[in-house]
Amino acid sequence: MPIRQLLHLSFDPACLADSNGRVLAVNAAFQDVLGVDAAGLEGLGLAGFLGQAAYLDISRNASVDAPLFRRLKALSREGAHQPMEVNCLRLPEGGLALVLRPALSALPHEGAEHMALHDALTGLPNRVLLLDRLRQTLARVRRHQDFAAVVFIDLDGFKPINDTYGHECGDEVLRVTAARLLEVTREGDTASRIGGDEFVMVLGELKNGLHAGLTGNRVIKSITQPIPWQGGSVRVSASLGISVAPTDGLDPETLLKKADEAMYVAKKSGKNGYSFANESVYFE
């Protein structure tokens, strides 16, 4: 698999850079760290968010044989340098691949674990905790021979809200969406935010994989309700992609990839609906 595709399967902030330290590609989690989109990051130098001394250290010492581990400070979305654990690998063609993680030992003791495992804006589990929950759910599927589902959710019409009303309104839409997902989530299931306006739900203990469509219906109906804003309201809808274990796979990466692909089918087919992996589209 091309390394750029592997980049986007990582739940941790990750990026690729050329031999001169210029960023070539980033994943969604990396964009969240700096609070800018991919277009604003590509072409940026690694020294810009790691610091010149740290960049020189990893660029000189990274190898193609094993990742180089360093505890560094990286520029965060708040504009301050935050403690991060950095794994760097030199690519055969001379570039660098970096994976970042919050340095738990450097965070304030109280709430450090929660901060590392939850999205700061919505309070939902982040990519790291989602992956852990998904692995636990799939282990149960193997033991009990039942079904589970991954539901990939992308908001329709979110960018125009940000452009028209500003990021404060966009943040409120994301917070309300998170609260609505929790309202339709059963005990034992997981609703998470993985970056931008993308959310993922993990549904376990299903007697039939198609039952995930019932949750899909509830999610769409809940998300499309008006969201109060400054005396008026705004609206978004959602496109959902659903993959089912064990039918579509039994490893997290495969299920997430297939759910993501199914979401794009729903989006390209008219939005505000859901699609099962390799199946037809349902419209609300």
Short mmCIF file of N, CA and C in Angstrom, two decimals, residues 8 10 39 51 53 60-61 65 74 86 92 120 127 132 171 173 178 199 204 210 230 236 243 272-274 280:
data_model
loop_
_atom_site.label_atom_id
_atom_site.label_comp_id
_atom_site.label_asym_id
_atom_site.label_seq_id
_atom_site.Cartn_x
_atom_site.Cartn_y
_atom_site.Cartn_z
N HIS A 8 -3.10 8.03 6.17
CA HIS A 8 -4.47 8.37 6.54
C HIS A 8 -5.16 7.28 7.34
N SER A 10 -3.63 6.13 10.03
CA SER A 10 -3.12 6.34 11.38
C SER A 10 -4.10 7.16 12.21
N ALA A 39 -4.21 22.19 3.15
CA ALA A 39 -3.66 23.16 2.20
C ALA A 39 -2.73 24.15 2.90
N GLY A 51 10.39 23.36 15.83
CA GLY A 51 11.53 24.15 16.25
C GLY A 51 12.77 23.72 15.48
N ALA A 53 16.00 23.43 16.28
CA ALA A 53 16.92 22.49 16.92
C ALA A 53 16.37 21.07 16.90
N ARG A 60 18.90 14.50 11.33
CA ARG A 60 20.26 13.95 11.30
C ARG A 60 20.33 12.53 11.84
N ASN A 61 19.42 12.19 12.75
CA ASN A 61 19.54 10.92 13.45
C ASN A 61 18.52 9.85 13.03
N ASP A 65 15.79 2.07 9.33
CA ASP A 65 15.70 0.75 9.96
C ASP A 65 14.73 0.72 11.14
N ALA A 74 5.82 20.51 20.11
CA ALA A 74 5.30 20.84 18.78
C ALA A 74 4.27 21.94 18.89
N VAL A 86 7.44 12.10 19.67
CA VAL A 86 7.60 12.08 18.21
C VAL A 86 8.37 10.83 17.79
N PRO A 92 13.07 5.58 2.41
CA PRO A 92 14.15 5.16 1.50
C PRO A 92 14.55 6.24 0.50
N ALA A 120 -11.01 17.71 22.60
CA ALA A 120 -11.12 18.88 23.48
C ALA A 120 -12.40 19.66 23.25
N ARG A 127 -9.50 9.64 18.31
CA ARG A 127 -9.09 8.51 17.47
C ARG A 127 -8.44 7.39 18.28
N ASP A 132 -9.14 1.76 20.39
CA ASP A 132 -9.13 0.81 21.50
C ASP A 132 -10.51 0.19 21.70
N ASP A 171 -18.10 25.60 15.66
CA ASP A 171 -17.80 24.83 16.87
C ASP A 171 -19.07 24.44 17.61
N VAL A 173 -21.99 23.91 16.23
CA VAL A 173 -22.60 22.82 15.46
C VAL A 173 -21.94 21.49 15.82
N ALA A 178 -22.28 16.32 18.56
CA ALA A 178 -21.75 15.33 19.50
C ALA A 178 -22.79 14.94 20.54
N PHE A 199 -17.23 12.12 12.33
CA PHE A 199 -17.49 11.36 13.54
C PHE A 199 -17.56 9.88 13.18
N GLY A 204 -21.91 -2.38 18.92
CA GLY A 204 -21.64 -3.78 19.21
C GLY A 204 -22.90 -4.55 19.56
N LEU A 210 -27.59 -5.55 9.54
CA LEU A 210 -28.50 -4.55 8.98
C LEU A 210 -29.16 -3.71 10.05
N GLN A 230 -27.77 32.46 17.81
CA GLN A 230 -27.92 33.91 17.86
C GLN A 230 -29.31 34.37 17.41
N VAL A 236 -27.56 21.38 9.41
CA VAL A 236 -26.68 20.51 8.62
C VAL A 236 -27.39 19.18 8.45
N SER A 243 -19.93 -0.14 7.80
CA SER A 243 -19.32 -1.44 7.55
C SER A 243 -19.68 -2.35 8.71
N ASN A 272 -27.33 13.22 2.89
CA ASN A 272 -28.41 13.03 3.85
C ASN A 272 -28.98 11.61 3.78
N GLY A 273 -28.09 10.64 3.75
CA GLY A 273 -28.48 9.24 3.70
C GLY A 273 -27.34 8.38 4.16
N TYR A 274 -27.54 7.07 4.12
CA TYR A 274 -26.46 6.17 4.49
C TYR A 274 -26.31 5.06 3.47
N SER A 280 -26.42 -0.93 -1.39
CA SER A 280 -27.13 0.23 -1.95
C SER A 280 -27.22 1.37 -0.93
#
